[in-house]
Coordinates of C-alpha atoms in Angstrom, one line a residue:
X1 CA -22.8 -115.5 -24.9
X2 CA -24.9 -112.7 -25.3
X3 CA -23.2 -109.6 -27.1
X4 CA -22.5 -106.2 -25.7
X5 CA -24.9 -104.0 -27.4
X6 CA -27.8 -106.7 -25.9
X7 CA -25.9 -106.8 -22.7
X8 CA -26.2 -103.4 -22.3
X9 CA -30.0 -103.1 -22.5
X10 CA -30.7 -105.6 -20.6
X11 CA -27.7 -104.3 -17.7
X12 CA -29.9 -101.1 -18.6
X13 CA -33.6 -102.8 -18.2
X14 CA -31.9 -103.9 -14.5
X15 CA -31.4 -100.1 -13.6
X16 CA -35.0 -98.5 -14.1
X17 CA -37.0 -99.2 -11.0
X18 CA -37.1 -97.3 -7.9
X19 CA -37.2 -93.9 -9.8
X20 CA -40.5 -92.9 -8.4
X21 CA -42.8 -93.8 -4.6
X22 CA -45.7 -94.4 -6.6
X23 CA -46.5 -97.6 -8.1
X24 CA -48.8 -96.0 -11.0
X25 CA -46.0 -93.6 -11.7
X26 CA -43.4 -96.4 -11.8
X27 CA -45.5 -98.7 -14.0
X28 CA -45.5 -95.7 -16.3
X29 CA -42.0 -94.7 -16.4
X30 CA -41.4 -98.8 -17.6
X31 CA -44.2 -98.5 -19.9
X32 CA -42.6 -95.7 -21.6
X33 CA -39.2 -96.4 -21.5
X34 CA -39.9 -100.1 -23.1
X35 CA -42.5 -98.8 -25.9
X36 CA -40.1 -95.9 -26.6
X37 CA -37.5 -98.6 -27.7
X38 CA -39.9 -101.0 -29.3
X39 CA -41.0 -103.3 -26.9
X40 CA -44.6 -103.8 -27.5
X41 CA -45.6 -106.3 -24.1
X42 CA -47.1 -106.4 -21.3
X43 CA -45.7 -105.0 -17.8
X44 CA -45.8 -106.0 -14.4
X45 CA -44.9 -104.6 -11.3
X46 CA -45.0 -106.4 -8.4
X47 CA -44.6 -105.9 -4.6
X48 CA -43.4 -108.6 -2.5
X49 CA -44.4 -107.0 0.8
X50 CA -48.1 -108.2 -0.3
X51 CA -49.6 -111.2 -1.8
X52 CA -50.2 -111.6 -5.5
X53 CA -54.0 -111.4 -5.1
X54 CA -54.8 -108.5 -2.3
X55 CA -58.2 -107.5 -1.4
X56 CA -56.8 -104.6 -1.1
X57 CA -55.3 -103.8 -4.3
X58 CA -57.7 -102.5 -7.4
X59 CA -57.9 -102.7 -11.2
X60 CA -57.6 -99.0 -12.6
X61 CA -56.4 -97.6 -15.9
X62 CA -54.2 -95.0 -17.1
X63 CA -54.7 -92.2 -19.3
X64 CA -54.1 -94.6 -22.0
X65 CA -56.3 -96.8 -21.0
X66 CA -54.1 -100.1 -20.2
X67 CA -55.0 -101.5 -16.9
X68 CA -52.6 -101.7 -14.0
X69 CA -53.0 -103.0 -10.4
X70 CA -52.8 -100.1 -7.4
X71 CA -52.1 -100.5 -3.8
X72 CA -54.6 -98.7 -1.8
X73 CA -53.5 -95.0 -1.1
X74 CA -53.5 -95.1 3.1
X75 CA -51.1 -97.8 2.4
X76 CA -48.8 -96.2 -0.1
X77 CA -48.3 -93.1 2.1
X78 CA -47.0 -95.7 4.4
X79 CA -44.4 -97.4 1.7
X80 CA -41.4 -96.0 0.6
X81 CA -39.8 -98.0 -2.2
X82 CA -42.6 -101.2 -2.5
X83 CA -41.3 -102.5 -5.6
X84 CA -39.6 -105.6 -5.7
X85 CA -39.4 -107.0 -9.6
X86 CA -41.1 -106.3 -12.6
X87 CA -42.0 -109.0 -15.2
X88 CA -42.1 -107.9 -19.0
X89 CA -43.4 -110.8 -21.1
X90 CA -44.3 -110.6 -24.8
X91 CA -46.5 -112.7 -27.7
X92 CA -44.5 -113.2 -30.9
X93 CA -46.6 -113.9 -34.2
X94 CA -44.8 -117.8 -33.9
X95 CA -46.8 -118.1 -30.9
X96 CA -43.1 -118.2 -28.8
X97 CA -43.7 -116.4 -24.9
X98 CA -40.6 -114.2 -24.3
X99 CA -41.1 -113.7 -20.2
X100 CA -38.1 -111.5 -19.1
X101 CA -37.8 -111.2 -15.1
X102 CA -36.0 -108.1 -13.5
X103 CA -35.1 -108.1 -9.8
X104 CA -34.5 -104.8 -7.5
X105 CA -31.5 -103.8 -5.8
X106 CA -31.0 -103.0 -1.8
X107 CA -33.4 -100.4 -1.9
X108 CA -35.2 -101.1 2.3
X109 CA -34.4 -101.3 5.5
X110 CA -35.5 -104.8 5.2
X111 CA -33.4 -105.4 2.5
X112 CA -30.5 -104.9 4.4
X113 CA -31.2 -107.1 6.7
X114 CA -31.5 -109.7 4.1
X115 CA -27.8 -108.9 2.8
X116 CA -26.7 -109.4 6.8
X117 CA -28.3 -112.7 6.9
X118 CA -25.3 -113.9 5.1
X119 CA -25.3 -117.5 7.0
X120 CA -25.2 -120.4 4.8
X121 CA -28.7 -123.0 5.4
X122 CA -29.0 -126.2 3.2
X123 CA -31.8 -126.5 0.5
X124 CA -33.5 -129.0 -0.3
X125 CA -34.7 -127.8 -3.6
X126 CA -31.1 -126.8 -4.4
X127 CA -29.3 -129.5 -3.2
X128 CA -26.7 -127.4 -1.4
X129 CA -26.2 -124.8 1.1
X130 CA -26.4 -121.4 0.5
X131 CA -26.9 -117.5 2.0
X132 CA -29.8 -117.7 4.1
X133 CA -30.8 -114.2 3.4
X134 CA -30.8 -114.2 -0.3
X135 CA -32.6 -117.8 -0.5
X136 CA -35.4 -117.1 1.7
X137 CA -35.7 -113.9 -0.8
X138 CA -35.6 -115.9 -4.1
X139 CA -38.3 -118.4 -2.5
X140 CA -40.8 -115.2 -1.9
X141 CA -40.2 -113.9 -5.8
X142 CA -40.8 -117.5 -6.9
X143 CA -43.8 -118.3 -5.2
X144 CA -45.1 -114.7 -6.5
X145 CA -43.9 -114.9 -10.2
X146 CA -45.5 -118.5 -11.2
X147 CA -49.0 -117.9 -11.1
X148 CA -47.6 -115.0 -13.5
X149 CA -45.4 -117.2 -15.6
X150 CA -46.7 -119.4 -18.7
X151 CA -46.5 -123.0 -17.2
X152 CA -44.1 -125.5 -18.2
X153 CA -44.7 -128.4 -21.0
X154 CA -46.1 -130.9 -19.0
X155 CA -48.3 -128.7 -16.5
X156 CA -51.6 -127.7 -17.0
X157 CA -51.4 -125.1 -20.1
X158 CA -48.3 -125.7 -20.5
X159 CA -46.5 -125.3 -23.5
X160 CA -42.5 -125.7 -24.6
X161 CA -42.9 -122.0 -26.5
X162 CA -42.0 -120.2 -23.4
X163 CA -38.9 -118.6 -22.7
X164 CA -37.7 -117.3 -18.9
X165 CA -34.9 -114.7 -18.8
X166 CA -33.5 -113.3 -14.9
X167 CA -31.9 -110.3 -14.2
X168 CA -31.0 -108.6 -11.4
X169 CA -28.9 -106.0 -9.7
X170 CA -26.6 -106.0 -6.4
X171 CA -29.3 -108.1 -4.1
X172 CA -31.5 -108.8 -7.3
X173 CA -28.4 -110.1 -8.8
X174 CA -27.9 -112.8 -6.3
X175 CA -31.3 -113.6 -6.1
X176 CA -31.3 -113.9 -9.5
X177 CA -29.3 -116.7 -9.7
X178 CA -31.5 -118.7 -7.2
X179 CA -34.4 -117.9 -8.6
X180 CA -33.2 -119.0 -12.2
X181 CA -32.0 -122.3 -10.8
X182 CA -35.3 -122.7 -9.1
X183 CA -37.4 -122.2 -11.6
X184 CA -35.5 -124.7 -14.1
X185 CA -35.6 -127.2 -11.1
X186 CA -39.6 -127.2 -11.7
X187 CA -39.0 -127.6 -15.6
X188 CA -39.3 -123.9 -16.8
X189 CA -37.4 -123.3 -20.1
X190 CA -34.5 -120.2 -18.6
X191 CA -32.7 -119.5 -21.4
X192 CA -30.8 -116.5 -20.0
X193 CA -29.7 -115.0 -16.5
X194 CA -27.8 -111.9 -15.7
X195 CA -26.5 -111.1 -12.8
X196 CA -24.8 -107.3 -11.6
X197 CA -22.9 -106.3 -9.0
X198 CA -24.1 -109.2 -7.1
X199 CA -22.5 -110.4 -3.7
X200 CA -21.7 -113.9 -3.0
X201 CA -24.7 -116.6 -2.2
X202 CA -23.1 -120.3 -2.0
X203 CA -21.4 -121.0 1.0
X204 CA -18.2 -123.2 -1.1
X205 CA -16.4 -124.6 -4.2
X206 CA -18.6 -127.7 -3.9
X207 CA -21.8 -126.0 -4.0
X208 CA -21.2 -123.8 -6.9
X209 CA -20.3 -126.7 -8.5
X210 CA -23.6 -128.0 -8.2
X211 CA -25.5 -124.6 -8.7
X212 CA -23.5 -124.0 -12.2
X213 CA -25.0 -127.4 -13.6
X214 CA -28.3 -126.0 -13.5
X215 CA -28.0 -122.6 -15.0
X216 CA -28.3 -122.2 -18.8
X217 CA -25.6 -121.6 -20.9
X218 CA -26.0 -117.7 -21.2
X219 CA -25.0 -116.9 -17.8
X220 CA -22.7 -114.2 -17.0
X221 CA -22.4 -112.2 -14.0
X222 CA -20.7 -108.8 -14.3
X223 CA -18.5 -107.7 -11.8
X224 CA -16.2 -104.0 -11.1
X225 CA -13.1 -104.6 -8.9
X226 CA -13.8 -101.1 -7.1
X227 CA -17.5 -102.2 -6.6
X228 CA -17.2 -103.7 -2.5
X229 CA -20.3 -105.7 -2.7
X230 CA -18.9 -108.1 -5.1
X231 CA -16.5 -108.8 -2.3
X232 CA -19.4 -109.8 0.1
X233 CA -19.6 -111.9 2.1
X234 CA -15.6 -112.7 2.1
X235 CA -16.0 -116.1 2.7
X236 CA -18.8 -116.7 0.0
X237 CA -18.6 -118.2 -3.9
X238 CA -20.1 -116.7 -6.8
X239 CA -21.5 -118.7 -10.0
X240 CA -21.4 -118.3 -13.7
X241 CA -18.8 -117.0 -16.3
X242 CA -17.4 -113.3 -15.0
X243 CA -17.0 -110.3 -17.2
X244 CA -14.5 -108.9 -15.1
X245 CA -13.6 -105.1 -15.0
X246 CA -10.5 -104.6 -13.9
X247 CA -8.8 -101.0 -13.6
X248 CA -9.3 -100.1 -17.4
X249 CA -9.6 -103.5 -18.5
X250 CA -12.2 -106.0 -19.0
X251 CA -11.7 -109.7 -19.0
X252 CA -14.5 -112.3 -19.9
X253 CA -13.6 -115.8 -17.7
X254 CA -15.5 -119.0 -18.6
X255 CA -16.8 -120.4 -15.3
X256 CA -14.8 -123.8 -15.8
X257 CA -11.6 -121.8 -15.9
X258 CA -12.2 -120.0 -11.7
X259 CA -11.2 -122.3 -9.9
X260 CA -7.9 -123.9 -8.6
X261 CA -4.8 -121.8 -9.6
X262 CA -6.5 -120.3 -11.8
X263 CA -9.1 -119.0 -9.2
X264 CA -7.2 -115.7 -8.0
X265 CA -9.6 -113.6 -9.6
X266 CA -12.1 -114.4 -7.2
X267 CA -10.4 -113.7 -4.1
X268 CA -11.2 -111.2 -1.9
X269 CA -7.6 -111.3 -0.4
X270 CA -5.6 -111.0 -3.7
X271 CA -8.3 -108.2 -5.5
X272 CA -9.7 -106.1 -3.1
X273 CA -7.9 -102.9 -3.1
X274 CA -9.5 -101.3 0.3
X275 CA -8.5 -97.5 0.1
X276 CA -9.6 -97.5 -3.9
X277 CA -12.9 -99.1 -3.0
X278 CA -13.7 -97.2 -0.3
X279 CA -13.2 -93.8 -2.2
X280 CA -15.4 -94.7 -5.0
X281 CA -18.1 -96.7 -3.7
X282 CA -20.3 -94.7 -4.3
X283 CA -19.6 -94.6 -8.1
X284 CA -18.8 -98.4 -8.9
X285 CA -21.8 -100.0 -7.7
X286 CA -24.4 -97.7 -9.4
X287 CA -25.9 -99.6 -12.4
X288 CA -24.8 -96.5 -14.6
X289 CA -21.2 -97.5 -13.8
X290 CA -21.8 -100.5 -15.2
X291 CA -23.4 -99.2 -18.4
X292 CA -20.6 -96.5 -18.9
X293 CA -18.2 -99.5 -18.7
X294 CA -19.8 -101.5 -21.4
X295 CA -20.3 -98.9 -23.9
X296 CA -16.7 -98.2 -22.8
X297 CA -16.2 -101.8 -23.5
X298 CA -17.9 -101.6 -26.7
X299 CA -16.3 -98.8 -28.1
X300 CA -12.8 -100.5 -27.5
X301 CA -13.6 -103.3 -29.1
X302 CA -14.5 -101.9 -32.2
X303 CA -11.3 -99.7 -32.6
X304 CA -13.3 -96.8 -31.8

């Protein structure tokens, strides 16, 4: 599993859209924030309320001269918060493609009404039924990241160099998940998915069983017992080992180990503590909660 100093970056990496209502100026801030710690790729931005390749959308450059790709201004007045991922992908001198995906939180209207469409539909990709809502979501981010993403050995310019790591937060987390599945499904190498604050997305014990075979091994989903959306829907299952936060402790659980008796720590029933939750929600589900908690973590665990 991945450490906590990495975790935290990349729980960090989750956190940094939706700062801005301008596309250029959120481009930027990534830019910055990623060359100011050393990451030397490529950025994209991308906004799933628009196809990949827009007639309306132009190539300009910023005032250092990298290219970016701008949605026309009479429709950006119109747009509050267009973002939906961004992809950071970098070359290594071995020839190795490190693609990193990063999935927005609730952030629209319409993104609510994704969160509400929490009946469970079967899929026929996945092999199982899961949140309607959150699937039909993960198919629109799929469908727009391949023609983005290095193609899998065995496609046309393909190649078995290339890496594919998903993150996401709240919403993002769930999706996510799908979207990691998915893309492994049509033979893309995901070595890595994290998954924050994210509600529930498989409609039983049987299909997370199913799910959980097709995730890598460095799957973990991080989850605060104050934080309500974790909780969501009641009746759903979550997937992947848990770093669980739990009044001032934290407790790593192996997947394998949630289930059965030993599967109280993912009821709703047993953990949610209603008056708690509702007095701090707005605290617990930020993504700087979850950062404080791991450095937290971090600290604890080496004495300090």
């Amino acid at each position: 599993m991945v450490g906590p100093p990495s975790l935290i970056e990349t729980v960090t990496r989750a956190g940094l859209m939706g700062s801005t209502k301008s596309v250029k100026e959120e481009l930027h801030v990534l830019r910055k924030w990623h060359a100011n710690r050393g990451y030397n790729g490529g950025i994209v931005v991308r906004d799933l309320s628009r196809p990949l390749f827009s007639l309306n959308i132009g190539h300009e450059t910023n005032d250092e001269g990298k290219g970016f790709h701008s949605v026309d201004e009479n429709v950006r007045g119109n747009m509050s918060q267009r973002e939906c991922y961004y992809l950071y992908y970098e070359v290594h001198s071995n020839g190795e493609t490190r693609q990193q995906l990063f999935c927005r939180g609730t952030t629209l209207f319409d993104d609510v009404i994704t969160c509400l469409q929490a009946w469970c539909v079967h899929d026929e990709e996945l092999g199982c039924s899961v949140h309607f809502g959150f699937n039909q979501h993960a198919n629109r981010v799929v469908e727009d990241v391949l023609p983005l993403l290095v193609p899998p050995r065995g496609k046309e310019g393909g190649t078995n160099h290339a890496t594919v790591e998903v993150c996401g937060h709240s919403l993002g987390g769930a999706v996510a998940m799908l979207v990691a599945i998915k893309l492994r499904k049509r033979g893309y190498f995901v070595t890595r998915v994290t998954s924050l604050a994210s509600p529930r997305f498989c409609s039983g014990v049987e299909e997370s069983n199913i799910l959980k075979k097709w995730l890598p091994k460095e799957t973990i989903r991080i989850e605060d017992d104050l934080d309500p959306v974790i909780y969501l829907p009641p009746m759903g299952v979550s997937v992947g080992d848990k770093l669980w936060f739990a009044k001032d402790k934290a407790y790593m659980l192996p997947k394998d180990s949630l289930s059965g008796e030993n599967g109280w720590p993912e009821s709703v029933w047993l953990n949610l503590r209603l008056f708690e939750t509702v007095l701090n929600v707005f605290k617990t589900h930020r993504v700087g909660s979850y950062v404080n908690r791991l450095e937290q973590l971090v600290k604890d665990m080496n004495g300090d």
